[in-house]
Amino acid sequence: MVTAVGRWARLKFAEFSEAIGFFLFLIKETFFFIQKRRIGLRVLIMQIFFTGVEALSVIALISLGVGAVLIVQGNNILPLLGNPDLLYQILIVVIMREMGPLVTAFIITARSGSAITTELGNMVISHEMEAYMSVGINPISQLGVPRLIGVTTAMILLNVYFNLFGLLGSYMVAHFISPFPFREYMTGLVMQMNILDVISSFIKSFVFGIIIAVVSCYHGFKVNLAVTEVPVRTIRSIGTSIVGCIIADVIIITALR
Amino acid sequence: MTFKFRYADRIVGIFILVALLFVLFMLVIAGVNRQWFAHKYHYHTRFTSADGLSVGMSIEFRGVEVGSIKSFSLNENNTVDADFVIYESYLNKLRPRSVIELASNPLGLGGGLNLYPGNNEEPPPAEGSFIPSTQFPEGKKLVEDKMTLKEEGGDMVSELLATVPELLTHIDQTVVSVNSLVMTLDGSLQGDPEAGPVGEILGDAQGLLGEADTLVGTINSLVSDLEQAENLLPELVGTEGVAGGFLSDNSDFYGRITGMTDEVLVSLNNLASLTGSLSSFSPQLDLILSKLSVTLDRAEDVMEGLKNNPLLKGGIEEYKTVPSAGGSSLRDEEF
């Protein structure tokens, strides 16, 4: 019993140390990315394309729905409570600070995180990693760094689009249901917007992007030999990314309060 | 799919540019509305406490943001020095003898800083000048002397709070009145003849007390008379008295009373035996009465039948009075 617990603790510690080492190596290699951009830039562009551009429709749909519901319901309920200006505060807090980064992170995890893990896992099984290493290229630098930068950049941009559709697009949807002046809406929104809201939103999307990319790449590279390892690692990658994002969210909220 | 891959660079470029343009647009809108790029003029003021004060708190005039708090700190006199800025577009509102009011809401529903410009047309004070707050006498005096454009009215809570000083004044006057009343009463109780109606009442009360003394004396004399009346009782009950006479007549009086009670007892026994025999007859009487009732019912039926018989209709003549055979006496005739 004691031996089993000790073995479990030793293995967990070793795995955690390996993950930290992988993360630090990836961060270090990211700083040298500019020097190696001849090869990695194309991978980066494609990663932003797959992660950002192709997820735009889903993000737009969700943020439009959430924003429109908030505006319509807020316009109906908040004047009854004697504080109609609270609508702008709610919109900013829900869309910009809280839901925007988190919903975007979940979508990216489900779409791109799982795809990265599967792709890298299959590359390991088909011995492509050995091929890279045989010609003197570090596969983590070559494959991991563009994905880290690409996912993080796409995460930040998608968060901006979530705000764009959630704050402006939803106004247009809500305008058909219960019309009210755009100028008044924009003035109210901007006057309630705090610089801390903008910073918080950017910090969250940046941190979530790093977490998703690192976790996805780590689990992709952790595949050894069997094809059956790929779905297992993909599932673990999605779960770990979501839990990591939620923990990071709590830490950031507490730090910026 | 081929199109997407071929133009992936451009699509990603547009994707990034649109996002950056949106961020830029929002920043510009926020900057214009929140006066981020406007020149700001620095001034300072002083408060008794920093309760309700925060950095970045807006300063408003008639509901419009004209400036904001930049910093505040506790000074050597244990009051709070605050630095604030007034936006360039509203600098003309800040005139000499302006005041700052830190409005705190007792219900916890916000509050804020209000600027009340001086009631004059002079140019704004120099940057860095001291603008008094209404928490200090200097600012209060400017407001009381109507030197500022402090609007009347507002929300209900403010109006209620505005009535508090007047209410306190009334309470103060009431306390003074009560104090003078207590002093008057005190003087009256000490026998002051110039104590007014209360003194007169107390004088009357004194006269009443004298009369009450007289009354008590009368009652005392009555009680002593009653004590003398106690001597009548031995005369009544003693051996020479009435009761003694009754008891010393060899039970003659007692014998008479006993005889009377014996006769009463015999009468009561007779009455009891009579009622007992009546009660023994009562079942027979009941039976007779019930039979009589049945008989009467049947007689009624017979009479009904006779009445309805057509042969007997009109068969019974009416009774007529028959004159006596002896004729009338002279005594019966009228004269």
XYZ file of C-alpha atoms in Angstrom:
592
model
C 0.000 0.000 0.000
C 2.690 2.441 1.077
C 4.864 1.301 -1.830
C 1.986 1.856 -4.277
C 1.318 5.360 -2.925
C 5.025 6.158 -3.089
C 5.251 4.907 -6.662
C 2.160 6.898 -7.651
C 3.586 10.066 -6.080
C 6.966 9.537 -7.746
C 5.395 9.022 -11.164
C 3.126 12.069 -10.765
C 6.041 14.217 -9.683
C 8.109 12.969 -12.629
C 5.250 13.678 -15.034
C 4.699 17.135 -13.569
C 8.422 17.908 -13.786
C 8.450 16.752 -17.397
C 5.438 18.964 -18.206
C 7.086 21.978 -16.563
C 10.310 21.247 -18.436
C 8.360 20.987 -21.707
C 6.575 24.259 -21.012
C 9.799 26.114 -20.182
C 11.536 24.706 -23.251
C 8.611 25.760 -25.445
C 8.695 29.274 -23.970
C 12.439 29.486 -24.497
C 12.141 28.290 -28.105
C 9.352 30.838 -28.710
C 11.805 33.681 -28.113
C 14.020 32.240 -30.887
C 11.092 31.857 -33.266
C 11.875 35.038 -35.185
C 15.308 33.665 -36.105
C 13.749 30.448 -37.421
C 10.707 31.994 -39.050
C 11.620 30.788 -42.553
C 10.170 27.416 -41.717
C 7.818 28.154 -38.849
C 5.957 31.206 -40.224
C 3.885 29.159 -42.648
C 2.923 26.770 -39.832
C 2.004 29.776 -37.683
C -0.208 31.326 -40.391
C -1.989 28.028 -40.951
C -2.450 27.558 -37.219
C -4.067 31.011 -36.905
C -6.186 30.166 -39.920
C -7.404 26.855 -38.518
C -7.783 28.015 -34.943
C -9.005 31.571 -35.494
C -10.632 32.083 -38.885
C -12.395 28.735 -39.026
C -13.787 29.108 -35.495
C -15.097 32.606 -36.214
C -18.574 31.491 -37.256
C -19.144 29.542 -34.047
C -17.811 32.392 -31.905
C -19.947 34.943 -33.770
C -23.091 32.888 -33.357
C -22.604 32.347 -29.615
C -21.630 35.931 -28.852
C -24.487 37.347 -30.946
C -26.962 35.149 -29.091
C -25.610 35.938 -25.638
C -25.319 39.668 -26.326
C -28.772 39.974 -27.884
C -30.411 38.103 -25.007
C -28.612 40.304 -22.473
C -29.650 43.521 -24.242
C -33.285 42.526 -24.778
C -33.780 41.120 -21.286
C -31.785 43.929 -19.687
C -33.884 46.562 -21.465
C -37.022 44.885 -20.145
C -35.984 44.115 -16.580
C -33.414 46.716 -15.493
C -35.652 49.808 -15.933
C -38.112 48.100 -13.566
C -35.335 47.960 -10.989
C -34.685 51.664 -11.476
C -31.191 51.275 -12.921
C -31.222 50.926 -16.732
C -27.522 51.898 -16.947
C -26.680 48.627 -15.260
C -27.189 46.979 -18.662
C -23.859 48.328 -19.916
C -22.061 47.176 -16.804
C -23.561 43.695 -17.196
C -22.643 43.572 -20.884
C -19.055 44.547 -20.180
C -18.624 42.181 -17.256
C -20.322 39.207 -18.916
C -19.110 39.541 -22.496
C -15.790 41.296 -22.161
C -14.426 40.166 -18.819
C -15.903 36.761 -18.032
C -17.728 34.891 -20.777
C -15.740 36.113 -23.757
C -12.342 34.644 -22.808
C -13.769 31.523 -21.196
C -16.220 30.568 -23.975
C -13.568 31.245 -26.586
C -11.118 29.061 -24.662
C -13.634 26.207 -24.493
C -14.319 26.389 -28.223
C -10.618 26.498 -29.090
C -9.952 23.588 -26.747
C -12.702 21.524 -28.341
C -11.766 22.391 -31.924
C -8.066 23.133 -32.101
C -6.645 21.671 -28.894
C -7.973 18.240 -29.712
C -6.806 18.620 -33.314
C -3.268 19.552 -32.254
C -3.007 16.570 -29.895
C -4.326 14.185 -32.531
C -2.089 15.564 -35.260
C 1.090 15.487 -33.169
C 0.237 12.049 -31.769
C -0.220 10.640 -35.252
C 3.049 12.245 -36.357
C 4.830 10.510 -33.479
C 3.298 7.149 -34.443
C 4.230 7.570 -38.095
C 7.850 8.341 -37.016
C 7.836 11.859 -38.458
C 9.490 13.077 -35.267
C 12.461 10.808 -35.913
C 12.650 12.205 -39.436
C 12.853 15.773 -38.094
C 15.485 14.741 -35.567
C 17.495 12.862 -38.190
C 17.976 16.093 -40.147
C 18.867 18.052 -36.973
C 15.540 19.808 -36.410
C 14.012 19.822 -32.972
C 10.369 18.770 -33.498
C 9.217 20.724 -30.438
C 10.715 23.925 -31.836
C 9.506 23.220 -35.328
C 5.980 22.015 -34.513
C 5.264 23.168 -30.970
C 6.312 26.845 -31.064
C 4.213 27.894 -34.118
C 1.225 26.166 -32.542
C 1.809 27.953 -29.230
C 2.050 31.356 -30.899
C -0.753 30.570 -33.339
C -3.216 29.345 -30.723
C -2.407 32.228 -28.367
C -2.760 34.815 -31.134
C -5.964 33.224 -32.401
C -7.322 33.116 -28.867
C -6.699 36.862 -28.375
C -8.179 37.713 -31.787
C -11.200 35.486 -31.304
C -11.785 37.130 -27.950
C -11.778 40.509 -29.710
C -14.293 39.161 -32.227
C -16.397 37.772 -29.394
C -16.530 41.316 -27.974
C -17.203 42.775 -31.414
C -20.153 40.501 -32.080
C -21.289 40.443 -28.466
C -21.294 44.217 -28.002
C -22.004 45.638 -31.460
C -23.526 42.766 -33.422
C -25.952 41.900 -30.673
C -27.076 45.542 -30.628
C -28.168 45.174 -34.249
C -30.049 41.962 -33.413
C -31.679 43.546 -30.371
C -32.489 46.697 -32.361
C -34.973 44.719 -34.462
C -36.731 43.476 -31.333
C -36.756 46.656 -29.257
C -35.227 49.663 -31.057
C -33.128 52.200 -29.189
C -30.531 54.719 -30.417
C -27.045 53.435 -31.297
C -25.323 56.602 -30.115
C -26.886 56.284 -26.682
C -25.893 52.625 -26.577
C -22.273 53.312 -27.537
C -21.920 56.241 -25.140
C -23.344 54.224 -22.275
C -21.109 51.287 -23.115
C -17.932 53.314 -23.391
C -18.642 55.376 -20.280
C -19.071 52.207 -18.253
C -15.996 50.560 -19.754
C -12.973 50.532 -17.529
C -9.410 50.102 -18.708
C -9.167 47.215 -16.235
C -11.939 45.421 -18.132
C -9.918 45.600 -21.357
C -6.670 44.539 -19.660
C -8.389 41.682 -17.844
C -9.909 40.407 -21.072
C -6.544 40.473 -22.890
C -4.642 38.856 -20.026
C -7.176 36.064 -19.762
C -7.195 35.295 -23.469
C -3.384 35.357 -23.550
C -3.043 32.987 -20.583
C -5.810 30.668 -21.806
C -4.166 30.501 -25.242
C -0.829 29.471 -23.705
C -2.483 26.856 -21.493
C -4.427 25.282 -24.373
C -1.416 25.228 -26.720
C 1.058 23.848 -24.169
C -1.318 21.168 -22.857
C -2.343 20.087 -26.375
C 1.259 19.916 -27.647
C 2.446 18.135 -24.507
C -0.171 15.397 -24.797
C 0.484 15.097 -28.553
C 4.200 14.591 -28.011
C 3.520 12.161 -25.145
C 2.054 9.565 -27.542
C 4.575 6.698 -27.842
C 3.775 3.846 -30.187
C 0.164 2.725 -30.297
C -2.621 4.359 -32.296
C -4.972 3.749 -29.364
C -2.980 6.234 -27.307
C -4.102 9.112 -29.522
C -7.782 9.340 -28.464
C -6.804 8.771 -24.828
C -4.314 11.621 -24.959
C -6.827 13.818 -26.824
C -9.458 13.328 -24.139
C -6.926 14.043 -21.380
C -5.724 17.086 -23.287
C -9.242 18.568 -23.502
C -9.995 17.871 -19.825
C -6.662 19.282 -18.619
C -7.031 22.395 -20.796
C -10.530 23.168 -19.512
C -9.546 22.658 -15.875
C -6.382 24.727 -16.399
C -8.361 27.588 -17.952
C -10.881 27.632 -15.111
C -8.132 27.643 -12.456
C -6.288 30.409 -14.320
C -9.539 32.367 -14.619
C -10.070 32.230 -10.871
C -6.481 33.302 -10.208
C -6.707 36.225 -12.650
C -10.061 37.370 -11.279
C -8.644 37.284 -7.751
C -5.474 39.107 -8.803
C -7.272 41.880 -10.715
C -10.087 42.420 -8.238
C -10.697 24.312 -49.738
C -7.932 25.064 -52.207
C -9.034 28.708 -52.265
C -8.749 28.886 -48.511
C -5.255 27.455 -48.441
C -4.134 29.594 -51.386
C -5.304 32.797 -49.768
C -4.740 31.738 -46.179
C -2.192 34.541 -45.642
C -4.616 37.233 -46.836
C -7.525 35.798 -44.897
C -5.458 35.670 -41.725
C -4.228 39.229 -42.426
C -7.783 40.503 -42.768
C -8.751 38.546 -39.673
C -6.012 40.274 -37.648
C -6.617 43.747 -39.126
C -10.334 43.769 -38.476
C -9.728 42.765 -34.857
C -7.100 45.496 -34.450
C -9.386 48.079 -36.054
C -12.160 47.176 -33.651
C -9.828 47.517 -30.674
C -8.601 50.849 -32.027
C -12.163 52.040 -32.627
C -13.199 51.176 -29.090
C -10.130 52.866 -27.638
C -10.755 56.040 -29.649
C -14.434 56.134 -28.684
C -13.554 55.522 -25.044
C -10.784 58.094 -25.170
C -13.020 60.775 -26.670
C -15.899 60.112 -24.285
C -13.731 59.786 -21.224
C -11.458 62.680 -22.071
C -8.311 60.514 -22.206
C -6.571 62.745 -24.705
C -7.842 66.108 -23.456
C -5.619 68.424 -21.450
C -6.496 68.361 -17.775
C -6.025 71.126 -15.222
C -4.884 70.080 -11.768
C -6.328 71.500 -8.545
C -6.481 70.330 -4.982
C -9.023 70.294 -2.181
C -9.390 68.972 1.375
C -11.845 66.676 3.105
C -12.332 65.679 6.733
C -12.443 62.009 5.769
C -11.714 59.858 2.727
C -14.885 57.818 3.241
C -16.558 57.443 -0.152
C -13.513 58.820 -1.959
C -11.584 56.806 -4.553
C -8.928 57.447 -7.174
C -10.517 58.016 -10.582
C -13.818 59.036 -9.005
C -15.613 61.425 -11.312
C -16.410 65.023 -10.377
C -19.774 66.077 -11.729
C -21.594 69.317 -12.263
C -25.335 68.956 -12.828
C -24.840 65.256 -13.659
C -22.074 65.841 -16.246
C -18.539 64.576 -15.569
C -16.247 67.601 -15.530
C -13.225 66.056 -13.839
C -11.907 63.243 -11.690
C -9.860 62.524 -8.572
C -6.202 61.767 -9.255
C -4.918 61.038 -5.756
C -5.536 61.669 -2.072
C -3.546 61.307 1.128
C -3.758 61.940 4.861
C -1.958 65.109 5.938
C -0.369 66.173 9.252
C -3.628 67.710 10.506
C -5.417 64.360 10.080
C -7.494 65.687 7.217
C -7.406 64.362 3.663
C -5.720 66.286 0.852
C -7.062 65.353 -2.571
C -5.716 66.231 -6.017
C -8.187 66.382 -8.850
C -8.328 67.396 -12.478
C -10.861 69.402 -14.448
C -11.200 68.624 -18.148
C -10.258 71.360 -20.555
C -13.721 71.581 -22.075
C -15.243 72.303 -18.667
C -12.547 74.545 -17.253
C -14.758 77.624 -17.720
C -17.176 76.096 -15.205
C -14.562 76.306 -12.479
C -14.770 79.917 -11.308
C -13.388 81.614 -8.226
C -15.301 80.722 -5.030
C -16.281 77.305 -6.416
C -16.692 74.458 -3.919
C -16.394 70.682 -4.031
C -18.967 68.546 -2.257
C -18.370 64.910 -1.343
C -21.911 63.545 -1.382
C -22.197 60.311 0.538
C -25.387 58.302 0.410
C -26.411 56.867 3.812
C -28.333 54.060 2.088
C -25.176 52.846 0.377
C -26.540 53.609 -3.079
C -23.510 55.418 -4.347
C -22.758 59.085 -3.955
C -20.145 61.161 -5.680
C -18.241 64.358 -5.970
C -20.058 67.464 -7.090
C -18.582 70.718 -8.279
C -20.521 73.886 -7.507
C -19.036 76.742 -9.556
C -18.757 80.213 -8.095
C -21.712 82.461 -8.768
C -19.709 84.947 -10.832
C -18.318 85.495 -14.323
C -14.636 85.688 -13.397
C -11.970 83.590 -15.193
C -11.001 80.184 -13.744
C -8.515 80.114 -10.871
C -4.906 79.320 -11.677
C -3.924 75.681 -12.062
C -2.913 74.165 -8.723
C -5.225 76.439 -6.725
C -7.046 75.259 -3.637
C -10.772 74.674 -4.100
C -12.531 74.413 -0.715
C -14.866 71.552 0.064
C -18.193 71.852 1.848
C -16.814 69.755 4.710
C -14.919 72.788 6.018
C -16.263 76.148 7.242
C -14.778 78.013 4.290
C -16.784 75.972 1.794
C -19.900 75.936 3.967
C -19.841 79.715 4.225
C -19.596 80.090 0.444
C -22.678 77.891 0.044
C -24.616 79.642 2.821
C -23.788 83.076 1.374
C -25.124 81.907 -2.025
C -21.708 82.470 -3.581
C -21.970 79.197 -5.524
C -24.356 77.769 -8.084
C -25.608 75.054 -5.778
C -28.917 73.889 -7.158
C -31.830 73.290 -4.857
C -33.692 70.013 -4.840
C -32.521 66.642 -6.001
C -33.363 63.184 -4.972
C -35.579 62.325 -2.030
C -32.713 61.242 0.205
C -30.889 64.529 -0.384
C -34.044 66.480 0.342
C -34.589 64.543 3.542
C -31.018 65.123 4.574
C -31.422 68.813 3.804
C -34.250 69.035 6.325
C -32.134 67.477 9.077
C -30.424 70.770 10.167
C -33.783 72.532 10.425
C -35.132 69.613 12.427
C -32.142 69.773 14.735
C -32.773 73.490 15.270
C -36.351 72.748 16.259
C -35.196 70.030 18.640
C -32.746 72.511 20.142
C -35.537 75.058 20.698
C -37.716 72.369 22.276
C -34.928 71.385 24.631
C -34.527 75.050 25.641
C -38.291 75.332 26.314
C -38.293 72.150 28.398
C -35.316 73.480 30.322
C -37.107 76.751 31.175
C -40.225 74.800 32.214
C -38.192 72.642 34.547
C -36.641 75.748 36.069
C -40.100 77.290 36.619
C -41.353 74.135 38.301
C -38.290 74.046 40.444
C -38.935 77.657 41.548
C -42.594 76.874 42.284
C -41.691 73.892 44.398
C -39.276 76.058 46.291
C -42.152 78.457 47.148
C -41.367 81.227 44.737
C -44.463 83.526 44.719
C -43.631 84.769 41.236
C -43.756 81.320 39.782
C -47.002 81.978 37.898
C -50.016 79.663 37.688
C -48.096 76.713 39.057
C -47.456 78.688 42.253
C -51.167 79.510 42.523
C -52.070 75.860 42.088
C -49.646 74.906 44.803
C -51.201 77.597 47.085
C -54.651 76.159 46.490
C -53.323 72.719 47.236
C -52.054 74.027 50.565
C -55.563 75.362 51.459
C -57.035 72.015 50.543
C -54.610 70.312 52.861
C -55.828 72.562 55.751
C -59.400 71.601 55.041
C -58.394 67.981 54.944
C -56.884 68.415 58.428
C -60.229 69.751 59.741
C -62.015 66.811 58.206
C -59.657 64.382 59.859
C -60.394 66.023 63.243
C -64.146 65.560 62.715
C -63.613 61.907 61.860
C -61.566 61.474 65.020
C -64.374 62.857 67.180
C -66.840 60.509 65.455
C -64.611 57.551 66.193
C -64.486 58.540 69.869
C -68.313 58.684 69.913
C -68.427 55.209 68.500
C -66.110 54.054 71.262
C -68.702 55.345 73.752
C -71.444 53.416 71.893
C -69.565 50.218 72.659
C -70.885 50.496 76.275
C -74.429 49.770 74.993
C -73.494 46.220 74.118
C -72.952 44.962 77.719
C -76.260 46.498 78.676
C -77.962 44.535 75.909
C -76.206 41.204 76.476
C -75.595 41.358 80.267
C -77.520 39.389 82.954
C -79.686 42.439 83.658
C -80.314 43.139 80.009
C -82.908 41.940 77.508
C -81.031 38.796 76.573
C -80.490 37.993 80.246
C -84.226 38.275 80.877
C -84.944 35.776 78.089
C -82.464 33.310 79.492
C -83.647 33.537 83.129
C -87.453 32.737 82.645
C -87.142 28.935 83.364
C -87.226 28.098 79.628
C -90.745 29.449 79.288
C -89.841 31.429 76.178
C -87.906 28.445 74.794
C -90.853 26.088 75.484
C -93.182 28.328 73.475
C -90.841 28.377 70.544
C -90.499 24.568 70.684
C -94.293 24.136 70.710
C -94.649 26.366 67.676
C -92.048 24.452 65.774
C -93.783 21.119 66.667
C -97.067 22.395 65.229
C -95.343 23.542 62.094
C -93.733 20.117 61.842
C -97.153 18.337 62.076
C -98.574 20.600 59.350
C -95.652 19.836 57.111
C -96.146 16.073 57.668
C -99.798 16.352 56.678
C -98.864 18.261 53.572
C -96.327 15.599 52.707
C -98.892 12.770 53.073
C -101.362 14.718 50.897
C -98.871 15.242 48.147
C -97.871 11.553 48.433
C -101.486 10.361 47.914
C -101.894 12.784 45.024
C -98.835 11.387 43.404
C -100.235 7.829 43.828
C -103.457 8.951 42.050
C -101.693 10.637 39.212
C -101.408 7.525 36.887
C -105.176 6.913 37.223
C -105.891 10.569 36.580
C -103.705 10.404 33.476
C -105.636 7.381 32.191
C -109.004 9.067 32.851
C -107.920 12.245 31.127
C -106.652 10.355 28.082
C -109.950 8.428 27.855
C -111.870 11.670 28.197
C -109.806 13.161 25.377
C -110.606 10.145 23.103
C -114.303 10.405 24.010
C -114.357 14.084 23.183
C -112.706 13.398 19.822
C -115.306 10.816 18.958
C -118.117 13.148 20.128
C -116.698 15.787 17.833
C -116.806 13.279 14.945
C -120.441 12.429 15.739
C -121.350 16.101 15.864
C -119.578 16.586 12.524
C -121.615 13.702 11.043
C -124.882 15.044 12.398
C -124.112 18.490 11.096
C -123.431 17.144 7.610
C -126.576 14.906 7.546
C -129.069 16.504 5.071
C -132.061 14.876 6.812
C -131.324 16.581 10.039
C -130.605 20.015 8.610
C -132.728 22.621 10.330
C -134.168 19.886 12.568
C -133.309 21.360 15.908
C -135.062 24.441 16.975
C -133.565 27.237 18.860
C -134.159 27.398 22.548
C -136.886 29.846 23.591
C -137.551 31.285 27.039
C -140.959 30.238 28.408
C -142.808 32.744 30.631
C -143.702 31.519 34.118
C -147.266 30.198 34.676
C -147.983 32.297 37.815
C -147.996 35.702 36.032
C -146.004 38.728 36.939
C -145.855 40.083 40.352
C -146.489 43.641 41.135
C -143.079 43.877 42.486
C -141.638 43.052 39.052
C -143.581 45.717 37.236
C -142.071 49.034 36.642
C -143.679 52.074 37.769
